[in-house]
mmCIF file of C-alpha atoms in Angstrom:
data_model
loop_
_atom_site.group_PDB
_atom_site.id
_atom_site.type_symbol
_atom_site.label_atom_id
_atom_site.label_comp_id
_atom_site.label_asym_id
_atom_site.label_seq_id
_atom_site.Cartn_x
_atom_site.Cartn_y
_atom_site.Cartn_z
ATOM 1 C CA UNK A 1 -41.160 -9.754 79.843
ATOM 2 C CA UNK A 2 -42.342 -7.603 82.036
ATOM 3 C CA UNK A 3 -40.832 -6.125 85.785
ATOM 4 C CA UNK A 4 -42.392 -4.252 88.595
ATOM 5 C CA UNK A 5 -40.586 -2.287 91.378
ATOM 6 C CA UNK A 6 -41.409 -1.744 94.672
ATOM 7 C CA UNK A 7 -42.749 1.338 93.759
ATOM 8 C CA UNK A 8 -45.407 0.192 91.359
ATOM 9 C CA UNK A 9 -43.590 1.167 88.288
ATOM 10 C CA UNK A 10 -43.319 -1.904 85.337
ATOM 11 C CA UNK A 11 -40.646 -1.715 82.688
ATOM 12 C CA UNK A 12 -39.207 -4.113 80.262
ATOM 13 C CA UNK A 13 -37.210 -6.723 81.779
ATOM 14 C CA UNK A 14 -34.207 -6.866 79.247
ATOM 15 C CA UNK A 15 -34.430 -2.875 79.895
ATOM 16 C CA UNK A 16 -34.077 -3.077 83.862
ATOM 17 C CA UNK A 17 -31.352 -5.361 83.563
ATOM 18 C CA UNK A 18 -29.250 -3.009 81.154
ATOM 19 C CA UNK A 19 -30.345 0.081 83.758
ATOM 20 C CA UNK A 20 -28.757 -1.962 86.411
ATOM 21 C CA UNK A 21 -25.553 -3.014 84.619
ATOM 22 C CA UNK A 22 -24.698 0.942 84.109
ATOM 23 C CA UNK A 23 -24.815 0.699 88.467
ATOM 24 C CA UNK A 24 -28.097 2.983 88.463
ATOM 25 C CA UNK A 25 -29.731 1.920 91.382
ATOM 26 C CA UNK A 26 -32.918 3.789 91.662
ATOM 27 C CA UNK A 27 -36.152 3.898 89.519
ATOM 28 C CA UNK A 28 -36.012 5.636 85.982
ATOM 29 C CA UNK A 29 -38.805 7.409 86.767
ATOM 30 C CA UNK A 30 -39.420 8.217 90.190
ATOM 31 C CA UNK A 31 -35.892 7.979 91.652
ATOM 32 C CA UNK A 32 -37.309 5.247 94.457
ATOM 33 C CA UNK A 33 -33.826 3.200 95.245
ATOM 34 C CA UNK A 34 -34.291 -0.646 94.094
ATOM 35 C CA UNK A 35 -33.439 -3.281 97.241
ATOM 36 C CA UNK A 36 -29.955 -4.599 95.926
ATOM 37 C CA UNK A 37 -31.820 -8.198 96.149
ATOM 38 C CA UNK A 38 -34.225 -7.256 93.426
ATOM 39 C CA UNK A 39 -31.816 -5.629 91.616
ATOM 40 C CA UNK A 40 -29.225 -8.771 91.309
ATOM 41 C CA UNK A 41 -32.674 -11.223 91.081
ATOM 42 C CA UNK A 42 -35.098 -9.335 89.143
ATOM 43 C CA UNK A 43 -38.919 -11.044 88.392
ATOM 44 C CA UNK A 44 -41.470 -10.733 85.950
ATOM 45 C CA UNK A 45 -45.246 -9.601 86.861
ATOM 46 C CA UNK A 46 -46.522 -12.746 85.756
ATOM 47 C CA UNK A 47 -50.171 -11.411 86.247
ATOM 48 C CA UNK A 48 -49.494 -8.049 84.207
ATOM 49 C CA UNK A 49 -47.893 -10.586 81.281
ATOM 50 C CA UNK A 50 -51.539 -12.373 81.638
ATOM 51 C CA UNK A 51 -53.453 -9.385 81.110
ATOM 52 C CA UNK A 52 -51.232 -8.217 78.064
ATOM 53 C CA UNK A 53 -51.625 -11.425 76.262
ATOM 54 C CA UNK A 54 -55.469 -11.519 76.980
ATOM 55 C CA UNK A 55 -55.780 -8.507 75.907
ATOM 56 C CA UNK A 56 -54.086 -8.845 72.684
ATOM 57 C CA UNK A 57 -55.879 -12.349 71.475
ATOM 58 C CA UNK A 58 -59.250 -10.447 72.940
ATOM 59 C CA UNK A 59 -57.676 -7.689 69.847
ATOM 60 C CA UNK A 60 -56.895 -10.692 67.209
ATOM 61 C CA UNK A 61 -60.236 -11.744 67.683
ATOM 62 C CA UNK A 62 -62.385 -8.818 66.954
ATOM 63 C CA UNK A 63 -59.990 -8.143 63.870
ATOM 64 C CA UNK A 64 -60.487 -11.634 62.423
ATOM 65 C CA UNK A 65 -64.560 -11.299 63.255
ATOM 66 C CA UNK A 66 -67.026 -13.636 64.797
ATOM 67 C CA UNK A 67 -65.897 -16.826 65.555
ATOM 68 C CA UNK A 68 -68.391 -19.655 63.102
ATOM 69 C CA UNK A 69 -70.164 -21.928 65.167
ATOM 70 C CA UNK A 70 -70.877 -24.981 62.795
ATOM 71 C CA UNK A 71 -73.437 -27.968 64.566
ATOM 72 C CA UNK A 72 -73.086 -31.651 64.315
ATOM 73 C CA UNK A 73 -75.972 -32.782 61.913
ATOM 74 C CA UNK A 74 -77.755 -36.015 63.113
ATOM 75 C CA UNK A 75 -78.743 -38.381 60.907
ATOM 76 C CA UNK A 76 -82.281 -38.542 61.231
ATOM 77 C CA UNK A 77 -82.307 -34.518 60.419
ATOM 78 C CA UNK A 78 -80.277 -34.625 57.310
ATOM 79 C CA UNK A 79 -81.886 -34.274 53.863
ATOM 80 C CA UNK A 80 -82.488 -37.895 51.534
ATOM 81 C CA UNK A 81 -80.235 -36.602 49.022
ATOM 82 C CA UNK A 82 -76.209 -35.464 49.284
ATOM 83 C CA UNK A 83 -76.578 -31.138 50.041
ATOM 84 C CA UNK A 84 -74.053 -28.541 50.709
ATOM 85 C CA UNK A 85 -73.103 -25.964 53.692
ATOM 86 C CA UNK A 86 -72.009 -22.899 54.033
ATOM 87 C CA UNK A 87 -68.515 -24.683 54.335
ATOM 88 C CA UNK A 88 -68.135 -25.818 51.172
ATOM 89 C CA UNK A 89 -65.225 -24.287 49.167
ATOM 90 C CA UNK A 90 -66.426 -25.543 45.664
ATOM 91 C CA UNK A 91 -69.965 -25.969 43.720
ATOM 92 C CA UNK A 92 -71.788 -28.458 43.467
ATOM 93 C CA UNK A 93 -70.968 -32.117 44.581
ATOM 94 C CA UNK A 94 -67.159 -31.683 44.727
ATOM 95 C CA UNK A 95 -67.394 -30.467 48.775
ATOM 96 C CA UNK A 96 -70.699 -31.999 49.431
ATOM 97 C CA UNK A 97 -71.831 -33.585 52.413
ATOM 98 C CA UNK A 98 -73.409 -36.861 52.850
ATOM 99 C CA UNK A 99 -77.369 -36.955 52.942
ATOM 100 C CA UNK A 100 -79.472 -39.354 55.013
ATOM 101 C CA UNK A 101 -77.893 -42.999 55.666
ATOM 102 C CA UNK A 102 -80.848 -44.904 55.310
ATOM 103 C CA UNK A 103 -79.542 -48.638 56.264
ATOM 104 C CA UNK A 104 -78.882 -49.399 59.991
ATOM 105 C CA UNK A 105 -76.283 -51.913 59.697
ATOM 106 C CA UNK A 106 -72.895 -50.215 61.554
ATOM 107 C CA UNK A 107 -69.925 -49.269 59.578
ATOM 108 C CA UNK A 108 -67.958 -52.035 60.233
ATOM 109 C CA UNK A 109 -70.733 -54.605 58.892
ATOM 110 C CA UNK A 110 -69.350 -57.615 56.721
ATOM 111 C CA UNK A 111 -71.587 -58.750 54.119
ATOM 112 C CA UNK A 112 -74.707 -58.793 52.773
ATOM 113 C CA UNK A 113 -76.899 -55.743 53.871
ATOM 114 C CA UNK A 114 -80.287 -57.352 54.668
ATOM 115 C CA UNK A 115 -84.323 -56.357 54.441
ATOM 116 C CA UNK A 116 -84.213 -56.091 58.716
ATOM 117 C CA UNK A 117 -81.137 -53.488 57.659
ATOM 118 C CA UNK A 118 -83.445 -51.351 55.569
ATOM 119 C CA UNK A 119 -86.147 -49.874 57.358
ATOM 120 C CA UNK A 120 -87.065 -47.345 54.583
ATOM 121 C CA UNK A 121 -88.015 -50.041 51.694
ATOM 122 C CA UNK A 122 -87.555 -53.272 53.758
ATOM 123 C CA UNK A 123 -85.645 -54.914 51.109
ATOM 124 C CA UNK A 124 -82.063 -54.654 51.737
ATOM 125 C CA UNK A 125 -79.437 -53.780 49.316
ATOM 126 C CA UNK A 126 -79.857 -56.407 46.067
ATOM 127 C CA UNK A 127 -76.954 -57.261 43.873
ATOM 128 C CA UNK A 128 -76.941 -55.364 40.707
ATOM 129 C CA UNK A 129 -78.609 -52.415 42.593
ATOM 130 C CA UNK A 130 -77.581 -48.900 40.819
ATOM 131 C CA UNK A 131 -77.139 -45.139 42.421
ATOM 132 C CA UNK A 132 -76.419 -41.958 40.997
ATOM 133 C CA UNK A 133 -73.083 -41.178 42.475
ATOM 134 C CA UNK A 134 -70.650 -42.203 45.074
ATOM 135 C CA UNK A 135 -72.436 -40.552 47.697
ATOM 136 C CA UNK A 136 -75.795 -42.325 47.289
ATOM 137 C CA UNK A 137 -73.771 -45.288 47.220
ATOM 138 C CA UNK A 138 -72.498 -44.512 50.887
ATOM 139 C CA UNK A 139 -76.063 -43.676 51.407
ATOM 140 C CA UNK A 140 -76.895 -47.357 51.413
ATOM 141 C CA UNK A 141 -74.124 -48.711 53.512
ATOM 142 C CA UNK A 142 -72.829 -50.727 50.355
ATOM 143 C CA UNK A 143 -69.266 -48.303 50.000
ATOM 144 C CA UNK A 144 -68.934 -45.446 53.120
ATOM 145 C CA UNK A 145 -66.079 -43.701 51.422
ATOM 146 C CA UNK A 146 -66.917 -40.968 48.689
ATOM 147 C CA UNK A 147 -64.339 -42.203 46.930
ATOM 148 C CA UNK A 148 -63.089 -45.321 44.798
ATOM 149 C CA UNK A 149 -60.587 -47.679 46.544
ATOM 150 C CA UNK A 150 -60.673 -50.321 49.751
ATOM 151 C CA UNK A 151 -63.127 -49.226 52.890
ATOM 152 C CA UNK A 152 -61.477 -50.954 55.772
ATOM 153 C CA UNK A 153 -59.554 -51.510 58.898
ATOM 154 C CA UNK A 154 -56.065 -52.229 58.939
ATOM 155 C CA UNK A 155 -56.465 -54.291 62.498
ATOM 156 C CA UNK A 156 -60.082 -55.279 61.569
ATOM 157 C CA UNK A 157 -60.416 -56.048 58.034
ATOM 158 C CA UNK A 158 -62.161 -55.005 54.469
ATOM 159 C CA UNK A 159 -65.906 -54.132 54.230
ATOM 160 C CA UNK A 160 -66.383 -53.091 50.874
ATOM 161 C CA UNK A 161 -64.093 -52.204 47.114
ATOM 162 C CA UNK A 162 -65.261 -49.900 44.585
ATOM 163 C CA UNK A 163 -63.742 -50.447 41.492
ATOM 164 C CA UNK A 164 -62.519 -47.885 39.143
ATOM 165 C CA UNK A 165 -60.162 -49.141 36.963
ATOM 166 C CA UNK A 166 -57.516 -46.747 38.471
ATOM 167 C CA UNK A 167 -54.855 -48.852 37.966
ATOM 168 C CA UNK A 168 -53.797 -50.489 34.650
ATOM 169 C CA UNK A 169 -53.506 -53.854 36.050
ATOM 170 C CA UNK A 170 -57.202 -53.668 36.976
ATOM 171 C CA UNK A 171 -59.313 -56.472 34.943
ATOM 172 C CA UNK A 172 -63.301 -56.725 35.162
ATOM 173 C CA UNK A 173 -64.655 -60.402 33.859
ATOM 174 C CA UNK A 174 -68.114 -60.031 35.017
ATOM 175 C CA UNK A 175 -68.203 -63.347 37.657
ATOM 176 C CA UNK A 176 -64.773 -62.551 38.889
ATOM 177 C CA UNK A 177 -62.003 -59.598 38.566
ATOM 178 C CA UNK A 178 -58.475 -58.488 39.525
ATOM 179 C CA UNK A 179 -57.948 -55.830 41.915
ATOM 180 C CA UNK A 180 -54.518 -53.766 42.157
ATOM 181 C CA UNK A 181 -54.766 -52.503 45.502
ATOM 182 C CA UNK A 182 -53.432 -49.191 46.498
ATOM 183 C CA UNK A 183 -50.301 -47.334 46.580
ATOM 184 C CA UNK A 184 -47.653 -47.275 44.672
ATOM 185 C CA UNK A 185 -47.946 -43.825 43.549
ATOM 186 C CA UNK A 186 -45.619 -39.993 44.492
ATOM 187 C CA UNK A 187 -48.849 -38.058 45.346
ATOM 188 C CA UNK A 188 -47.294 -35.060 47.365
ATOM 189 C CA UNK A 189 -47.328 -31.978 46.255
ATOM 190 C CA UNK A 190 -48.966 -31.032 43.272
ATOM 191 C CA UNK A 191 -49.404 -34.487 42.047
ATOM 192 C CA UNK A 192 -52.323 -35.943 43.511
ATOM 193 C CA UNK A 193 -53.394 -37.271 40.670
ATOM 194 C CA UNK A 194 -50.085 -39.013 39.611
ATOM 195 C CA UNK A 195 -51.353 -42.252 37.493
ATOM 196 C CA UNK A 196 -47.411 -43.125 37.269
ATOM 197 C CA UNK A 197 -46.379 -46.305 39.219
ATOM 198 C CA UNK A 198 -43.282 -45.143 41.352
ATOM 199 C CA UNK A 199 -42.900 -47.810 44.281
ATOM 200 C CA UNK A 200 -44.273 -50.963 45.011
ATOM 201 C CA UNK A 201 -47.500 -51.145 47.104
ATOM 202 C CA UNK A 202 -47.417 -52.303 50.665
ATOM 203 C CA UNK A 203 -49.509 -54.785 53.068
ATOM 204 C CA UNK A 204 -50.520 -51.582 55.272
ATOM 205 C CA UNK A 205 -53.587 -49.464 56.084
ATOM 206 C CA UNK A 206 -56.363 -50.251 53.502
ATOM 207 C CA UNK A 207 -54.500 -53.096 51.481
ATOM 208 C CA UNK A 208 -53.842 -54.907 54.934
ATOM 209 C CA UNK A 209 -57.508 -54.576 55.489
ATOM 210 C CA UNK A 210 -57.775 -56.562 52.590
ATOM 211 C CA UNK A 211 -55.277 -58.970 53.402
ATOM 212 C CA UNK A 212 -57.121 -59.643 56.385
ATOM 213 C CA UNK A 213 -60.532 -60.027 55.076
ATOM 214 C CA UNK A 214 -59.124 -62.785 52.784
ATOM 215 C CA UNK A 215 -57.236 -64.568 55.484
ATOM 216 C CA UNK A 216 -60.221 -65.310 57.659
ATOM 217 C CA UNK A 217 -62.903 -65.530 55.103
ATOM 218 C CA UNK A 218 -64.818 -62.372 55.762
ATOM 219 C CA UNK A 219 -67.104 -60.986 52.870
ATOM 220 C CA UNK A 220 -66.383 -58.289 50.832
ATOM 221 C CA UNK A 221 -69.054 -56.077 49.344
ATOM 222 C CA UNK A 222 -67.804 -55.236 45.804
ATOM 223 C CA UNK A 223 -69.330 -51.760 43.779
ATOM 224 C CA UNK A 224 -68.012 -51.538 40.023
ATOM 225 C CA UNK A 225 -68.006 -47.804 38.493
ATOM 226 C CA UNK A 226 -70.695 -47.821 35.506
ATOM 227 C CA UNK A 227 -67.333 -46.616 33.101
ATOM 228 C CA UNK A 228 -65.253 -49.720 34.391
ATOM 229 C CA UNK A 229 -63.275 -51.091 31.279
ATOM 230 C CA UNK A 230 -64.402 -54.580 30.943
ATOM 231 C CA UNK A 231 -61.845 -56.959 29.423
#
């Protein structure tokens, strides 16, 4: 922290205070004598402390270079297929972005996703329809994550599962299946891709938004992964 006397001198605070406690009572440098006042009830320059950290983030700045201005990409100007920015810390589709959502349904939509949903083929999304990846997937509104698992709210309910067979309780018979859920598993750390059970899962987050969906009824939208072990 910094102090000014009366005669326009600054030094450090913890530095004045020490000059004083050996009974000096004048300035270090020009000899001016210090009102006792100041001297028993010293302040900072609060607008020479401003400056001084101005100036030094202005300095951080300049040695970490231009600050990256990245833009919010609308949908209507994003590319039909899934594309990557300058952002992206691995190749290919590992870090990709989304392309063009081409249903208009929102992303809390229950159900079926109808022809008046999909103004690019008029058709909606059929059962047994196919896509490339994960991302096309989202693409048409059938699963919005890009990855396997329960899309949901907690408070709200379950849109959509896409099966993976992630879990070895996991059973596909065509007409009907069993679904684990999720949780269960230690993944902090390095272990984020833990298959071990460790804990029993829990009626929160995405598995309550399944809960709910069943409790009132609501449809779920169901996407199988083309690898899915049938039994």
């Amino acid at each position: 922290m910094l102090f000014q006397t009366p005669c326009g001198h600054n030094f450090c605070l913890k530095c004045f205070q020490k000059w004083i406690g050996q009974g000096k009572r004048t300035c270090a440098k020009c000899r001016s004598t210090i009102p006792s006042k100041m001297a028993s009830q010293p302040r900072i320059n609060s607008t020479l402390v401003s400056v001084i950290r101005m100036a030094k983030l202005s300095k951080s700045n300049v040695a970490a270079g231009p600050l990256k201005v990245y833009h919010f990409i609308h949908n209507q100007d994003r590319p039909d297929k899934a594309f990557t920015t300058e952002r992206a810390q691995k190749a290919g589709k590992a870090n990709a972005a989304s392309g063009k959502i081409f249903v208009t349904v929102p992303p809390d939509h229950f159900g079926p996703i109808t022809a008046e949903n999909d103004p690019a083929r008029n058709q909606g999304v059929l059962v047994g329809e196919c896509w490339e990846d994960r991302l096309e997937c989202r693409q048409w509104g059938a699963h919005l994550p890009h990855v396997a698992g329960i899309a949901g709210q907690s408070n709200h309910g379950s849109q959509s599962v896409a099966l993976s067979g992630g879990y070895e309780d996991d059973e596909d018979h065509g007409e009907w299946f069993l679904y684990t859920g999720s949780g269960g598993r230690d993944l902090s750390g390095n272990k984020r891709t833990s298959k071990e059970q460790s804990f029993d899962q829990k009626f929160e987050k995405m598995n309550e938004a399944l809960r709910v969906s069943c409790k009132h009824g609501y449809p779920v939208r169901v996407v199988r992964q083309v690898s899915l072990f049938v039994v």
